[in-house]
Amino acid sequence: MSTIKRTWKVNGKTVRVRAPAGRRLLDCLRDDLGLIGTKESCGEGECGACTVIIDNEPMVSCLVPVGQLADGTEILTIEGIEKKRAGRLIQQAYLECGAVQCGFCIPGMVVSSYALLQKNPRPTARAIREGLAGNLCRCTGYTKIIAAVKLAASRLPAKRK
């Protein structure tokens, strides 16, 4: 397998990566870059625990080979989101609404919530369910998660067009 050399922007910082082209982005983030907030659960792209934002699109990092990411790719993980005001507001809303139980799915949920609110700052409950459809939670039943995203949305300034 060929080795790639890439320069990406991860959480706003330039990083240089050298890895086998088929290596999963998830493994690169966790093992090579030490960003362990991105979780592995299913390893098959079904649960959303490993969701990150790649060039402004939420994606499951367990299915992304690093060889598919070009130089200059921007990656945002839970560690980067928690440094942003919107990310902190989302995390606080999850806590206030009791949307965190075991916590394993929460990094992926927060990343997906952040991506959703960047595109739709005032989502309906249906839009929230659709925006989080790729994320599975075995503990909450989603009611509190939807409430948390609504609460976060109410605290974020609406974007002007």
mmCIF file of C-alpha atoms in Angstrom:
data_model
loop_
_atom_site.group_PDB
_atom_site.id
_atom_site.type_symbol
_atom_site.label_atom_id
_atom_site.label_comp_id
_atom_site.label_asym_id
_atom_site.label_seq_id
_atom_site.Cartn_x
_atom_site.Cartn_y
_atom_site.Cartn_z
ATOM 1 C CA MET A 1 0.000 0.000 0.000
ATOM 2 C CA SER A 2 1.316 3.421 -0.903
ATOM 3 C CA THR A 3 2.166 6.033 1.687
ATOM 4 C CA ILE A 4 0.703 9.511 1.377
ATOM 5 C CA LYS A 5 2.107 12.779 2.628
ATOM 6 C CA ARG A 6 -0.477 15.469 3.202
ATOM 7 C CA THR A 7 -0.832 18.811 4.913
ATOM 8 C CA TRP A 8 -4.250 19.406 6.444
ATOM 9 C CA LYS A 9 -5.770 21.993 8.715
ATOM 10 C CA VAL A 10 -7.105 20.145 11.767
ATOM 11 C CA ASN A 11 -9.006 22.245 14.303
ATOM 12 C CA GLY A 12 -7.434 25.350 12.795
ATOM 13 C CA LYS A 13 -3.837 24.104 13.021
ATOM 14 C CA THR A 14 -1.703 22.962 10.106
ATOM 15 C CA VAL A 15 -0.621 19.341 10.486
ATOM 16 C CA ARG A 16 1.529 17.157 8.288
ATOM 17 C CA VAL A 17 0.463 13.555 7.929
ATOM 18 C CA ARG A 18 2.389 10.608 6.566
ATOM 19 C CA ALA A 19 0.381 7.399 6.509
ATOM 20 C CA PRO A 20 -0.653 4.466 4.346
ATOM 21 C CA ALA A 21 -3.253 5.720 1.840
ATOM 22 C CA GLY A 22 -5.824 3.219 3.117
ATOM 23 C CA ARG A 23 -5.462 4.163 6.776
ATOM 24 C CA ARG A 24 -8.740 5.343 8.249
ATOM 25 C CA LEU A 25 -8.982 9.008 9.159
ATOM 26 C CA LEU A 26 -10.328 7.896 12.553
ATOM 27 C CA ASP A 27 -7.096 6.040 13.326
ATOM 28 C CA CYS A 28 -4.974 8.912 12.073
ATOM 29 C CA LEU A 29 -6.838 11.403 14.289
ATOM 30 C CA ARG A 30 -6.740 9.237 17.405
ATOM 31 C CA ASP A 31 -3.393 7.454 17.124
ATOM 32 C CA ASP A 32 -1.228 9.852 15.138
ATOM 33 C CA LEU A 33 -2.629 13.233 16.191
ATOM 34 C CA GLY A 34 -3.786 12.317 19.714
ATOM 35 C CA LEU A 35 -7.347 13.583 19.172
ATOM 36 C CA ILE A 36 -9.141 10.922 21.162
ATOM 37 C CA GLY A 37 -12.472 12.753 21.483
ATOM 38 C CA THR A 38 -13.542 11.181 18.194
ATOM 39 C CA LYS A 39 -14.844 7.755 19.227
ATOM 40 C CA GLU A 40 -14.944 4.407 17.467
ATOM 41 C CA SER A 41 -17.985 2.299 18.082
ATOM 42 C CA CYS A 42 -19.178 0.291 15.092
ATOM 43 C CA GLY A 43 -16.301 0.882 12.666
ATOM 44 C CA GLU A 44 -18.812 0.531 9.827
ATOM 45 C CA GLY A 45 -20.208 4.055 9.428
ATOM 46 C CA GLU A 46 -23.521 3.196 11.061
ATOM 47 C CA CYS A 47 -23.391 4.820 14.503
ATOM 48 C CA GLY A 48 -21.920 8.314 14.000
ATOM 49 C CA ALA A 49 -19.690 8.207 17.100
ATOM 50 C CA CYS A 50 -16.694 9.091 14.921
ATOM 51 C CA THR A 51 -18.313 12.033 13.125
ATOM 52 C CA VAL A 52 -16.015 14.900 12.181
ATOM 53 C CA ILE A 53 -16.493 17.823 9.817
ATOM 54 C CA ILE A 54 -14.444 17.612 6.631
ATOM 55 C CA ASP A 55 -14.485 20.727 4.471
ATOM 56 C CA ASN A 56 -17.743 21.850 6.148
ATOM 57 C CA GLU A 57 -19.524 18.491 5.778
ATOM 58 C CA PRO A 58 -20.132 16.046 8.634
ATOM 59 C CA MET A 59 -18.656 12.635 7.819
ATOM 60 C CA VAL A 60 -17.971 9.409 9.690
ATOM 61 C CA SER A 61 -14.203 9.212 9.953
ATOM 62 C CA CYS A 62 -14.135 5.412 10.181
ATOM 63 C CA LEU A 63 -15.013 5.206 6.470
ATOM 64 C CA VAL A 64 -12.647 7.885 5.155
ATOM 65 C CA PRO A 65 -9.261 6.628 3.903
ATOM 66 C CA VAL A 66 -6.626 9.314 4.405
ATOM 67 C CA GLY A 67 -5.564 8.868 0.790
ATOM 68 C CA GLN A 68 -8.863 10.452 -0.289
ATOM 69 C CA LEU A 69 -8.140 13.695 1.538
ATOM 70 C CA ALA A 70 -6.224 16.294 -0.458
ATOM 71 C CA ASP A 71 -3.653 18.760 0.755
ATOM 72 C CA GLY A 72 -5.438 21.668 2.378
ATOM 73 C CA THR A 73 -8.394 19.617 3.616
ATOM 74 C CA GLU A 74 -9.974 21.201 6.695
ATOM 75 C CA ILE A 75 -11.016 18.838 9.465
ATOM 76 C CA LEU A 76 -12.905 19.858 12.584
ATOM 77 C CA THR A 77 -13.183 17.402 15.480
ATOM 78 C CA ILE A 78 -14.927 17.637 18.833
ATOM 79 C CA GLU A 79 -11.716 19.102 20.277
ATOM 80 C CA GLY A 80 -11.919 21.984 17.796
ATOM 81 C CA ILE A 81 -15.645 22.483 18.203
ATOM 82 C CA GLU A 82 -15.398 22.784 21.967
ATOM 83 C CA LYS A 83 -13.122 25.795 21.468
ATOM 84 C CA LYS A 84 -15.775 27.640 19.472
ATOM 85 C CA ARG A 85 -18.515 29.653 21.154
ATOM 86 C CA ALA A 86 -21.243 27.738 19.308
ATOM 87 C CA GLY A 87 -19.657 24.447 20.315
ATOM 88 C CA ARG A 88 -19.576 25.418 23.968
ATOM 89 C CA LEU A 89 -23.221 26.534 23.795
ATOM 90 C CA ILE A 90 -24.209 23.197 22.262
ATOM 91 C CA GLN A 91 -22.333 21.244 24.925
ATOM 92 C CA GLN A 92 -23.909 23.338 27.694
ATOM 93 C CA ALA A 93 -27.371 22.778 26.227
ATOM 94 C CA TYR A 94 -26.777 19.013 26.160
ATOM 95 C CA LEU A 95 -25.876 19.138 29.857
ATOM 96 C CA GLU A 96 -28.794 21.371 30.828
ATOM 97 C CA CYS A 97 -31.312 19.196 28.975
ATOM 98 C CA GLY A 98 -29.997 15.942 30.409
ATOM 99 C CA ALA A 99 -29.095 14.731 26.924
ATOM 100 C CA VAL A 100 -25.860 13.112 28.131
ATOM 101 C CA GLN A 101 -26.194 9.696 29.712
ATOM 102 C CA CYS A 102 -23.404 7.209 29.011
ATOM 103 C CA GLY A 103 -21.739 9.912 26.889
ATOM 104 C CA PHE A 104 -20.188 7.654 24.274
ATOM 105 C CA CYS A 105 -22.215 8.997 21.340
ATOM 106 C CA ILE A 106 -22.059 12.605 22.503
ATOM 107 C CA PRO A 107 -18.913 13.762 20.660
ATOM 108 C CA GLY A 108 -20.432 12.653 17.351
ATOM 109 C CA MET A 109 -23.820 14.117 18.308
ATOM 110 C CA VAL A 110 -22.264 17.467 19.208
ATOM 111 C CA VAL A 111 -20.257 17.536 15.967
ATOM 112 C CA SER A 112 -23.392 16.760 13.943
ATOM 113 C CA SER A 113 -25.397 19.338 15.922
ATOM 114 C CA TYR A 114 -22.722 21.949 15.227
ATOM 115 C CA ALA A 115 -22.753 21.134 11.492
ATOM 116 C CA LEU A 116 -26.549 21.333 11.438
ATOM 117 C CA LEU A 117 -26.683 24.692 13.238
ATOM 118 C CA GLN A 118 -24.031 26.138 10.915
ATOM 119 C CA LYS A 119 -26.321 25.407 7.959
ATOM 120 C CA ASN A 120 -29.688 25.887 9.661
ATOM 121 C CA PRO A 121 -29.496 28.111 12.751
ATOM 122 C CA ARG A 122 -33.215 27.720 13.532
ATOM 123 C CA PRO A 123 -34.054 24.073 12.766
ATOM 124 C CA THR A 124 -37.405 22.474 13.439
ATOM 125 C CA ALA A 125 -37.590 19.241 15.422
ATOM 126 C CA ARG A 126 -37.897 17.389 12.123
ATOM 127 C CA ALA A 127 -34.806 19.107 10.711
ATOM 128 C CA ILE A 128 -32.907 18.199 13.888
ATOM 129 C CA ARG A 129 -33.940 14.550 13.583
ATOM 130 C CA GLU A 130 -32.830 14.568 9.944
ATOM 131 C CA GLY A 131 -29.568 16.349 10.781
ATOM 132 C CA LEU A 132 -28.739 13.798 13.461
ATOM 133 C CA ALA A 133 -30.033 10.770 11.547
ATOM 134 C CA GLY A 134 -26.530 9.328 11.141
ATOM 135 C CA ASN A 135 -25.916 9.309 14.896
ATOM 136 C CA LEU A 136 -27.185 6.533 17.126
ATOM 137 C CA CYS A 137 -27.814 6.859 20.843
ATOM 138 C CA ARG A 138 -28.716 3.805 22.888
ATOM 139 C CA CYS A 139 -29.524 5.673 26.102
ATOM 140 C CA THR A 140 -31.637 8.784 25.622
ATOM 141 C CA GLY A 141 -34.419 8.117 23.148
ATOM 142 C CA TYR A 142 -33.423 11.382 21.395
ATOM 143 C CA THR A 143 -36.097 13.572 23.034
ATOM 144 C CA LYS A 144 -33.566 15.314 25.255
ATOM 145 C CA ILE A 145 -31.046 15.552 22.420
ATOM 146 C CA ILE A 146 -33.586 17.321 20.206
ATOM 147 C CA ALA A 147 -34.438 19.643 23.110
ATOM 148 C CA ALA A 148 -30.726 20.375 23.572
ATOM 149 C CA VAL A 149 -30.235 21.310 19.924
ATOM 150 C CA LYS A 150 -33.312 23.565 20.081
ATOM 151 C CA LEU A 151 -31.979 25.213 23.234
ATOM 152 C CA ALA A 152 -28.555 25.751 21.659
ATOM 153 C CA ALA A 153 -30.197 27.195 18.545
ATOM 154 C CA SER A 154 -32.167 29.658 20.679
ATOM 155 C CA ARG A 155 -28.930 30.904 22.229
ATOM 156 C CA LEU A 156 -26.998 31.320 19.009
ATOM 157 C CA PRO A 157 -27.375 34.489 16.985
ATOM 158 C CA ALA A 158 -29.292 33.902 13.769
ATOM 159 C CA LYS A 159 -27.147 34.344 10.694
ATOM 160 C CA ARG A 160 -28.161 37.199 8.453
ATOM 161 C CA LYS A 161 -28.359 36.643 4.731
#
